[in-house]
Amino acid sequence: MASTNAGPPLLAHIQSLAGWRRVLIAAIGGAGLSLAQPPYGLWPVVFLAVPLLAAMGLGAERGRSAFVVGWAAGTGFFAAGLYWIAEAFLVDVAQHGWMAPFAIFFLSIGLAVFWGAAFWIAHRVAYGCILWGAVALAASWTLMEFARSHILTGFPWALPAYVWVETPVMQAAALFGPHGLGFLTLLAAGAPIAVRLDRKKNWAAGIVAVLGLAGLWFWGAARLSAPLPTDADAPLIRVVQPNVPQTEKWKPENTRWIFDRLLDLTRGDPSAPSPDIVLWPETAVPFYIEREPEARAMIAEAMPSGSTLILGSLRIVETPEGRSSRNGVVALDDTGEAVATYDKRHLVPFGEYLPMKALFSAVGLKALVDTRGGFGTGDHIGPISAPGVPPFTPLICYEAIFPHEVADAVVGARWMAQLTNDAWFGGSIGPPQHLAQARVRAIETGLPLVRAANTGISAMIGPRGEMLTSLALGETAAIDAPLPPKIDSPVYTRIGDWPATSAAFFALLGAGLMARRRGRAR
């Protein structure tokens, strides 16, 4: 096949790199690409790093070398962007600290396999053709990110589309979802490779990319500026952020002051309007609230008349197999009685359960939250209702990062409530990244999202992902805000990911056919 080593000298030099130099530059390029993600949001980096990596991958002499480029880039990207996961293993250094470096290492190289596969596929499909190679890479990369979002329970963190969170372009997720917007982003980012100075007709690819992004930017800005519908009956919600360090949360001697802090923040300013709904974070109380009538009586005393408390709590559920621990949500009325419950469906691997338990237990591994028998999963999909509370979809922590699951769960909901405990990750970039993904779920569904986080960032998020009010990371406080209105269900919530994945698949197929036709012509 014809070599892709053509064009400007810098491009040819990048493509000629081999051995450890190629691996090192690819890893640096991937690490640099993480700067485009929240909380940094340096989205122009995408248009530097992606062409660099594409030139190296598409210019490799063999598919195996292209795989190494993608794998090295992915390793750099995930190591730089997910280093904060190590914080969770340092909460109990004596028991889990030794696992931190291994967790980051194996997670990074494992997730990077998806990137390596994308580069290998693009190389095999369109090697020898710069223009169609860029299309093939964008398509295969999108398909592999979709696979990463589903395989082995999925981990759709730091998807390409999230580089746009702080820009109007992110509104396009309402149309295309994160994978569709990610595909368009990678297509546009690959355009500089297609624009080679010795082939002027390829400038069309760059022009189309610029015009496409400009169109999405202006469309998103118009969507954000459009007036929202009014809701005269919107309830007033009080979001409580107790700011309890994870190292202190489960010590028995701290139970009372943690509970008292939650109650004080719930009472709030006596001169302020009384909330209709109070939201506490994930596992807000370090005990089983349904089994503590005295604690529920104290909550009833602190709650305004007619209000409802929605809180995260550990639960014990009787099943045919015996008792099962659950990470749950409990709604209490103003008498302290439980009126609705929900149990987390998508548990965190190695956090709330140990996959392949027999194998990992043999080498001394255990889940970070190690309950007797492990956590069980809930089976409820969809909104829940409580007296005086508009139907809402609860999302416990990690559940908010799965766009396809959230889209299924919000049918019939008026709003979403995310209860999370990001105290595991301290003051790292993990909590802002988590918040950014919650904002995208609001854009995709057209529903407001109310977020209660133990140490932050708690927020009231509008139905287009707007940050209406929030509490800073590490702040001890509560905020009151009326529930924003919902808007018409966006296209993505109605049709899901199949248009994006189908478009990527057919683009990959078309790129291969065009590359072979051009190769035969040469």
Coordinates of C-alpha atoms in Angstrom, one line a residue:
M1 CA 0.0 0.0 0.0
A2 CA 1.0 3.6 -0.5
S3 CA 2.6 5.4 2.4
T4 CA 0.8 8.2 4.2
N5 CA 4.1 10.0 4.7
A6 CA 3.2 13.0 2.6
G7 CA 2.5 16.6 3.2
P8 CA 4.3 19.2 5.4
P9 CA 7.7 18.2 6.9
L10 CA 6.5 18.3 10.5
L11 CA 3.7 15.9 9.6
A12 CA 6.1 13.6 7.8
H13 CA 8.5 13.7 10.8
I14 CA 5.8 12.8 13.3
Q15 CA 4.8 9.9 11.1
S16 CA 8.4 8.7 10.9
L17 CA 8.8 8.3 14.7
A18 CA 9.3 4.8 15.8
G19 CA 10.1 2.7 18.9
W20 CA 10.0 4.3 22.4
R21 CA 9.9 7.8 20.8
R22 CA 6.6 7.0 19.2
V23 CA 5.2 5.5 22.4
L24 CA 6.4 8.5 24.5
I25 CA 5.1 11.2 22.2
A26 CA 1.7 9.3 21.9
A27 CA 1.5 9.1 25.7
I28 CA 2.3 12.8 26.1
G29 CA -0.3 13.6 23.4
G30 CA -2.9 11.6 25.3
A31 CA -2.0 13.2 28.6
G32 CA -2.3 16.6 27.0
L33 CA -5.7 15.7 25.6
S34 CA -7.0 15.3 29.2
L35 CA -6.6 19.0 29.6
A36 CA -9.6 19.5 27.3
Q37 CA -11.8 17.6 29.8
P38 CA -13.4 19.2 32.9
P39 CA -12.4 20.9 35.1
Y40 CA -9.8 22.5 32.8
G41 CA -12.0 22.7 29.7
L42 CA -9.2 23.6 27.3
W43 CA -11.1 22.4 24.3
P44 CA -8.7 23.8 21.7
V45 CA -6.2 21.2 22.8
V46 CA -8.4 18.6 21.0
F47 CA -7.5 20.2 17.7
L48 CA -3.8 19.8 18.5
A49 CA -3.6 16.5 20.2
V50 CA -6.0 14.5 17.9
P51 CA -4.2 15.4 14.7
L52 CA -0.9 14.6 16.3
L53 CA -2.1 11.1 17.4
A54 CA -3.9 10.5 14.1
A55 CA -0.8 11.3 12.1
M56 CA 1.2 8.8 14.2
G57 CA -1.5 6.1 14.0
L58 CA -2.5 6.4 10.4
G59 CA 1.2 6.8 9.3
A60 CA 2.4 3.7 11.1
E61 CA 3.7 1.0 8.8
R62 CA 1.7 -1.8 10.5
G63 CA -1.6 -2.2 12.3
R64 CA 0.3 -3.4 15.4
S65 CA 2.2 -0.1 15.5
A66 CA -1.1 1.8 15.1
F67 CA -2.5 -0.1 18.1
V68 CA 0.5 0.8 20.2
V69 CA 0.0 4.5 19.4
G70 CA -3.6 4.4 20.4
W71 CA -2.9 2.3 23.5
A72 CA 0.0 4.7 24.6
A73 CA -2.2 7.7 24.0
G74 CA -5.1 6.2 26.0
T75 CA -2.7 5.2 28.9
G76 CA -1.5 8.8 29.1
F77 CA -5.0 10.2 28.9
F78 CA -6.6 8.0 31.6
A79 CA -3.6 8.2 33.9
A80 CA -3.6 12.0 33.8
G81 CA -7.4 12.3 33.9
L82 CA -8.2 9.6 36.5
Y83 CA -5.3 9.8 38.9
W84 CA -7.8 11.0 41.5
I85 CA -9.2 7.5 41.9
A86 CA -6.1 6.8 44.0
E87 CA -7.6 9.1 46.7
A88 CA -10.2 6.5 47.5
F89 CA -7.6 4.0 48.4
L90 CA -5.8 6.5 50.7
V91 CA -8.8 7.0 53.0
D92 CA -7.8 3.9 54.9
V93 CA -4.1 3.8 54.0
A94 CA -3.3 0.8 56.3
Q95 CA -5.8 -1.5 54.6
H96 CA -6.0 -0.2 51.0
G97 CA -3.1 2.2 50.4
W98 CA -0.9 -0.4 48.8
M99 CA -3.6 -0.9 46.1
A100 CA -3.6 2.8 44.9
P101 CA -0.7 2.7 42.3
F102 CA -1.9 -0.7 41.0
A103 CA -5.4 0.6 40.6
I104 CA -4.4 3.6 38.5
F105 CA -1.9 1.5 36.5
F106 CA -4.2 -1.3 35.6
L107 CA -7.2 0.9 35.1
S108 CA -5.3 3.2 32.7
I109 CA -3.7 0.4 30.6
G110 CA -7.0 -1.5 30.5
L111 CA -9.2 1.4 29.3
A112 CA -6.4 2.3 26.8
V113 CA -7.1 -1.0 25.0
F114 CA -10.2 0.5 23.6
W115 CA -8.2 3.4 22.1
G116 CA -5.6 1.0 20.8
A117 CA -8.4 -1.0 19.1
A118 CA -9.8 2.1 17.5
F119 CA -6.4 3.1 16.0
W120 CA -5.8 -0.5 14.7
I121 CA -9.2 -0.6 13.1
A122 CA -8.7 2.8 11.4
H123 CA -5.3 1.8 10.1
R124 CA -6.6 -1.5 8.7
V125 CA -9.6 0.1 7.1
A126 CA -8.0 3.2 5.5
Y127 CA -4.2 2.9 5.5
G128 CA -2.8 4.8 2.6
C129 CA -5.4 7.6 2.5
I130 CA -5.1 10.6 4.8
L131 CA -8.6 12.0 4.3
W132 CA -10.5 8.8 4.7
G133 CA -8.2 7.6 7.4
A134 CA -9.2 10.6 9.5
V135 CA -12.9 9.7 9.0
A136 CA -12.2 6.0 9.8
L137 CA -10.4 7.0 13.0
A138 CA -13.2 9.3 14.2
A139 CA -15.7 6.5 13.5
S140 CA -13.8 3.6 15.1
W141 CA -12.9 5.8 18.1
T142 CA -16.6 6.6 18.6
L143 CA -17.5 2.9 18.4
M144 CA -14.8 2.0 20.9
E145 CA -15.9 4.7 23.3
F146 CA -19.4 3.3 23.0
A147 CA -18.0 -0.2 23.8
R148 CA -16.1 1.3 26.8
S149 CA -19.4 2.6 28.1
H150 CA -21.0 -0.8 28.1
I151 CA -18.5 -3.7 28.4
L152 CA -17.9 -5.1 31.9
T153 CA -20.7 -2.9 33.3
G154 CA -19.2 0.1 31.5
F155 CA -17.2 3.2 32.5
P156 CA -18.2 6.1 30.2
W157 CA -16.1 8.7 32.1
A158 CA -14.3 11.5 30.2
L159 CA -16.0 10.9 26.8
P160 CA -14.8 13.1 24.0
A161 CA -18.0 15.1 24.0
Y162 CA -17.4 16.4 27.5
V163 CA -14.7 18.8 26.3
W164 CA -17.6 21.1 25.4
V165 CA -19.3 21.2 28.8
E166 CA -18.5 24.9 29.4
T167 CA -19.5 25.9 25.9
P168 CA -22.8 26.2 24.0
V169 CA -21.7 23.2 21.8
M170 CA -22.6 20.9 24.7
Q171 CA -26.3 21.6 24.0
A172 CA -26.0 19.4 20.9
A173 CA -26.1 16.4 23.3
A174 CA -29.8 17.0 23.4
L175 CA -29.9 16.0 19.7
F176 CA -27.1 13.5 19.3
G177 CA -26.2 12.3 22.8
P178 CA -22.6 12.1 24.1
H179 CA -21.5 9.6 21.5
G180 CA -23.0 11.4 18.5
L181 CA -21.4 14.7 19.7
G182 CA -18.2 12.9 20.3
F183 CA -18.2 11.5 16.8
L184 CA -18.7 15.0 15.4
T185 CA -15.9 16.4 17.6
L186 CA -13.4 13.7 16.5
L187 CA -14.4 14.3 12.8
A188 CA -13.7 18.0 13.2
A189 CA -10.5 17.5 15.1
G190 CA -9.2 15.1 12.5
A191 CA -9.7 17.7 9.7
P192 CA -6.2 19.3 10.1
I193 CA -4.7 15.9 9.0
A194 CA -7.0 15.9 6.0
V195 CA -5.9 19.4 5.1
R196 CA -2.5 18.8 3.5
L197 CA -1.0 21.8 1.8
D198 CA 0.0 19.8 -1.3
R199 CA -3.6 18.7 -2.0
K200 CA -5.8 21.8 -2.0
K201 CA -9.1 20.0 -2.4
N202 CA -8.7 18.6 1.1
W203 CA -9.2 22.1 2.4
A204 CA -12.9 21.3 2.0
A205 CA -12.7 19.0 5.0
G206 CA -11.4 21.8 7.2
I207 CA -14.0 24.3 6.0
V208 CA -16.8 21.8 6.7
A209 CA -15.4 21.2 10.2
V210 CA -15.2 24.9 11.1
L211 CA -18.7 25.6 9.7
G212 CA -20.1 22.6 11.5
L213 CA -18.7 23.6 14.9
A214 CA -19.8 27.2 14.4
G215 CA -23.3 26.1 13.6
L216 CA -23.4 23.9 16.8
W217 CA -22.1 26.8 18.8
F218 CA -24.7 29.3 17.6
W219 CA -27.5 26.7 17.9
G220 CA -26.5 25.9 21.5
A221 CA -26.3 29.6 22.4
A222 CA -29.8 30.2 21.0
R223 CA -31.1 27.2 23.0
L224 CA -29.5 28.5 26.2
S225 CA -31.0 32.0 25.6
A226 CA -34.5 30.8 24.9
P227 CA -36.9 31.5 27.8
L228 CA -37.9 28.6 30.1
P229 CA -41.5 27.7 30.8
T230 CA -42.8 29.0 34.2
D231 CA -44.0 26.7 37.0
A232 CA -45.9 28.5 39.6
D233 CA -46.2 25.4 41.7
A234 CA -42.5 24.6 41.7
P235 CA -41.5 23.3 45.2
L236 CA -38.7 25.0 47.2
I237 CA -35.8 22.6 47.7
R238 CA -33.2 22.8 50.4
V239 CA -29.9 21.0 49.5
V240 CA -27.8 20.1 52.5
Q241 CA -24.0 19.7 52.2
P242 CA -22.6 18.5 55.6
N243 CA -19.0 18.3 54.5
V244 CA -18.0 15.3 56.5
P245 CA -14.5 14.0 55.6
Q246 CA -14.5 10.3 54.6
T247 CA -11.8 9.5 57.2
E248 CA -14.3 10.6 59.9
K249 CA -17.6 9.4 58.5
W250 CA -17.8 5.9 59.9
K251 CA -16.1 6.3 63.3
P252 CA -18.7 5.5 66.0
E253 CA -17.7 8.4 68.1
N254 CA -18.6 10.8 65.3
T255 CA -22.1 9.6 64.7
R256 CA -23.8 12.2 66.9
W257 CA -22.1 15.3 65.6
I258 CA -22.6 14.3 62.0
F259 CA -26.3 13.8 62.6
D260 CA -26.6 17.1 64.6
R261 CA -24.9 18.9 61.7
L262 CA -27.4 17.5 59.2
L263 CA -30.3 18.6 61.5
D264 CA -28.9 22.1 62.0
L265 CA -28.5 22.6 58.3
T266 CA -32.0 21.2 57.7
R267 CA -33.5 23.7 60.1
G268 CA -31.7 26.6 58.4
D269 CA -32.6 30.2 59.0
P270 CA -36.0 30.4 60.9
S271 CA -36.8 33.7 59.0
A272 CA -36.3 32.0 55.6
P273 CA -39.2 30.4 53.7
S274 CA -39.7 26.8 54.6
P275 CA -38.7 24.3 52.0
D276 CA -41.1 21.7 50.6
I277 CA -38.3 19.2 50.0
V278 CA -35.0 18.7 51.8
L279 CA -32.2 16.7 50.1
W280 CA -29.3 15.0 52.0
P281 CA -26.4 13.3 50.2
E282 CA -25.5 9.6 49.7
T283 CA -25.2 7.6 52.9
A284 CA -25.8 10.9 54.8
V285 CA -26.2 9.2 58.2
P286 CA -23.7 6.6 59.4
F287 CA -26.5 4.2 60.4
Y288 CA -29.6 2.5 59.0
I289 CA -32.2 5.2 59.2
E290 CA -35.2 2.9 58.8
R291 CA -34.1 1.0 61.9
E292 CA -33.6 4.1 64.1
P293 CA -37.1 5.4 65.2
E294 CA -35.5 7.9 67.6
A295 CA -33.4 9.4 64.9
R296 CA -36.4 9.7 62.6
A297 CA -38.3 11.4 65.4
M298 CA -35.5 14.0 65.7
I299 CA -35.7 14.5 61.9
A300 CA -39.5 15.0 62.1
E301 CA -38.9 17.7 64.8
A302 CA -36.4 19.5 62.6
M303 CA -38.4 19.3 59.4
P304 CA -41.0 22.0 58.5
S305 CA -44.6 20.9 58.5
G306 CA -45.7 19.3 55.3
S307 CA -42.1 18.9 53.9
T308 CA -40.4 15.7 52.8
L309 CA -36.8 14.6 53.4
I310 CA -35.0 12.6 50.7
L311 CA -31.7 11.2 52.0
G312 CA -29.2 8.5 51.2
S313 CA -28.9 5.7 53.7
L314 CA -27.7 2.2 54.0
R315 CA -30.6 -0.3 54.0
I316 CA -31.3 -3.9 54.9
V317 CA -33.6 -5.7 52.6
E318 CA -35.0 -9.2 53.2
T319 CA -34.7 -11.4 50.1
P320 CA -35.4 -15.1 49.4
E321 CA -31.6 -15.6 49.8
G322 CA -31.5 -13.8 53.1
R323 CA -30.7 -10.3 54.2
S324 CA -29.0 -8.0 51.7
S325 CA -27.3 -4.6 52.3
R326 CA -28.3 -1.9 49.9
N327 CA -27.0 1.6 49.1
G328 CA -30.3 3.3 49.0
V329 CA -32.5 6.4 49.0
V330 CA -35.2 6.9 51.6
A331 CA -38.0 9.5 51.6
L332 CA -39.3 10.5 55.0
D333 CA -42.4 12.6 55.6
D334 CA -42.7 15.3 58.2
T335 CA -43.6 12.6 60.8
G336 CA -40.4 10.7 60.1
E337 CA -42.1 7.8 58.4
A338 CA -40.5 6.2 55.3
V339 CA -42.9 6.9 52.3
A340 CA -40.7 5.8 49.4
T341 CA -37.4 3.9 48.9
Y342 CA -35.0 3.2 46.1
D343 CA -31.9 1.0 45.9
K344 CA -28.9 1.6 43.8
R345 CA -28.9 -0.5 40.6
H346 CA -25.4 0.2 39.2
L347 CA -22.8 -0.6 41.8
V348 CA -19.2 0.5 41.6
P349 CA -16.7 -2.3 40.8
F350 CA -14.1 -2.7 43.6
G351 CA -15.9 0.1 45.5
E352 CA -19.2 -1.6 46.4
Y353 CA -18.5 -5.1 45.2
L354 CA -15.6 -7.2 44.1
P355 CA -15.9 -8.6 40.6
M356 CA -14.4 -12.1 40.2
K357 CA -14.4 -12.3 43.9
A358 CA -12.7 -15.7 44.3
L359 CA -9.8 -14.6 42.1
F360 CA -9.2 -11.2 43.6
S361 CA -9.8 -12.3 47.2
A362 CA -7.1 -14.8 46.8
V363 CA -4.5 -12.0 46.3
G364 CA -5.8 -10.0 49.2
L365 CA -8.1 -7.6 47.4
K366 CA -11.4 -6.5 48.9
A367 CA -14.1 -3.8 48.1
L368 CA -13.5 -0.4 49.5
V369 CA -16.9 -0.5 51.2
D370 CA -16.7 -4.1 52.5
T371 CA -20.1 -5.0 54.0
R372 CA -20.9 -8.5 55.1
G373 CA -22.0 -10.4 52.0
G374 CA -21.4 -7.3 49.8
F375 CA -24.1 -4.9 48.5
G376 CA -27.1 -6.1 46.6
T377 CA -28.6 -4.3 43.6
G378 CA -32.0 -2.7 43.4
D379 CA -34.4 -3.6 40.5
H380 CA -36.5 -0.5 40.2
I381 CA -36.2 1.5 37.0
G382 CA -38.0 4.8 36.6
P383 CA -39.1 7.6 38.8
I384 CA -40.4 7.2 42.4
S385 CA -43.2 9.2 44.1
A386 CA -43.7 10.5 47.6
P387 CA -46.6 12.6 49.0
G388 CA -46.2 16.2 47.9
V389 CA -43.1 15.5 45.8
P390 CA -43.2 15.6 42.0
P391 CA -42.1 12.2 40.5
F392 CA -38.3 12.1 40.4
T393 CA -35.6 9.8 39.3
P394 CA -33.0 9.1 42.0
L395 CA -29.4 8.7 40.9
I396 CA -26.9 7.5 43.5
C397 CA -23.4 8.7 42.8
Y398 CA -22.0 6.7 39.9
E399 CA -25.4 6.1 38.3
A400 CA -25.4 9.6 36.8
I401 CA -22.5 8.8 34.5
F402 CA -24.4 6.4 32.3
P403 CA -26.4 8.3 29.7
H404 CA -28.2 5.3 28.3
E405 CA -29.4 4.2 31.7
V406 CA -30.5 7.6 32.8
A407 CA -32.5 8.1 29.5
D408 CA -34.4 4.9 30.3
A409 CA -35.0 5.8 34.0
V410 CA -36.4 9.3 33.5
V411 CA -39.5 8.4 31.6
G412 CA -42.4 10.1 33.5
A413 CA -40.1 12.0 35.8
R414 CA -40.4 15.7 36.6
W415 CA -36.8 16.0 37.9
M416 CA -33.7 14.1 38.9
A417 CA -32.1 13.9 42.3
Q418 CA -28.4 12.9 42.5
L419 CA -27.2 11.9 45.9
T420 CA -23.4 11.4 46.0
N421 CA -20.5 11.1 48.4
D422 CA -17.5 12.5 46.6
A423 CA -15.6 12.8 49.9
W424 CA -13.7 9.7 48.8
F425 CA -11.8 11.9 46.3
G426 CA -10.9 14.8 48.5
G427 CA -10.1 18.1 46.8
S428 CA -9.0 16.4 43.5
I429 CA -10.4 17.0 40.0
G430 CA -12.8 14.0 40.5
P431 CA -15.7 15.9 42.0
P432 CA -15.8 18.6 39.3
Q433 CA -15.6 15.9 36.6
H434 CA -18.5 14.1 38.2
L435 CA -20.5 17.3 38.4
A436 CA -19.9 18.0 34.7
Q437 CA -21.4 14.7 33.7
A438 CA -24.5 15.4 35.8
R439 CA -24.9 18.6 33.9
V440 CA -24.8 16.7 30.6
R441 CA -27.6 14.3 31.9
A442 CA -29.8 17.4 32.4
I443 CA -29.1 18.5 28.8
E444 CA -29.9 15.1 27.4
T445 CA -33.1 14.6 29.3
G446 CA -34.5 18.2 29.5
L447 CA -35.0 17.7 33.3
P448 CA -33.6 19.8 36.1
L449 CA -31.1 17.9 38.3
V450 CA -30.7 18.6 42.0
R451 CA -27.4 17.4 43.4
A452 CA -26.6 16.8 47.0
A453 CA -22.9 15.9 47.6
N454 CA -21.5 15.3 51.0
T455 CA -18.4 17.5 50.6
G456 CA -19.5 19.1 47.3
I457 CA -20.1 20.1 44.7
S458 CA -23.9 20.4 45.5
A459 CA -25.9 22.3 42.9
M460 CA -29.2 23.2 41.4
I461 CA -28.9 22.4 37.7
G462 CA -31.4 23.6 35.1
P463 CA -32.9 21.5 32.3
R464 CA -30.2 22.7 29.9
G465 CA -27.3 22.0 32.2
E466 CA -27.2 25.5 33.6
M467 CA -25.5 25.9 37.0
L468 CA -28.2 28.0 38.8
T469 CA -26.7 27.9 42.3
S470 CA -24.1 25.7 44.0
L471 CA -22.0 25.1 47.0
A472 CA -18.2 25.0 46.7
L473 CA -16.2 21.9 47.3
G474 CA -15.4 21.7 51.0
E475 CA -18.1 24.1 52.1
T476 CA -20.5 23.3 55.0
A477 CA -23.8 24.9 54.2
A478 CA -27.3 24.5 52.7
I479 CA -28.9 26.2 49.7
D480 CA -32.5 26.9 49.0
A481 CA -33.8 27.2 45.4
P482 CA -37.1 26.5 43.6
L483 CA -37.1 23.5 41.4
P484 CA -36.5 24.6 37.8
P485 CA -39.0 23.7 35.1
K486 CA -38.6 20.8 32.8
I487 CA -38.6 21.2 29.0
D488 CA -39.8 19.1 26.2
S489 CA -38.1 15.7 26.0
P490 CA -35.0 16.2 23.8
V491 CA -34.4 14.0 20.7
Y492 CA -31.7 12.0 22.4
T493 CA -33.9 10.8 25.2
R494 CA -36.5 9.6 22.7
I495 CA -34.2 7.8 20.3
G496 CA -31.1 6.9 22.3
D497 CA -27.6 6.1 20.9
W498 CA -28.5 4.0 17.8
P499 CA -28.3 6.9 15.3
A500 CA -24.9 7.9 16.5
T501 CA -23.5 4.4 16.5
S502 CA -25.1 3.6 13.1
A503 CA -23.6 6.8 11.6
A504 CA -20.2 5.9 13.0
F505 CA -20.4 2.3 11.6
F506 CA -21.5 3.4 8.1
A507 CA -18.9 6.1 8.1
L508 CA -16.2 3.5 8.9
L509 CA -17.5 1.3 6.2
G510 CA -17.7 4.1 3.7
A511 CA -14.2 5.3 4.6
G512 CA -12.8 1.9 3.9
L513 CA -14.5 1.7 0.5
M514 CA -13.3 5.1 -0.5
A515 CA -9.8 4.5 0.7
R516 CA -9.6 1.3 -1.4
R517 CA -11.0 3.0 -4.5
R518 CA -8.5 5.8 -4.2
G519 CA -5.7 3.2 -3.7
R520 CA -6.7 1.4 -6.8
A521 CA -6.8 4.7 -8.7
R522 CA -3.2 5.4 -7.6

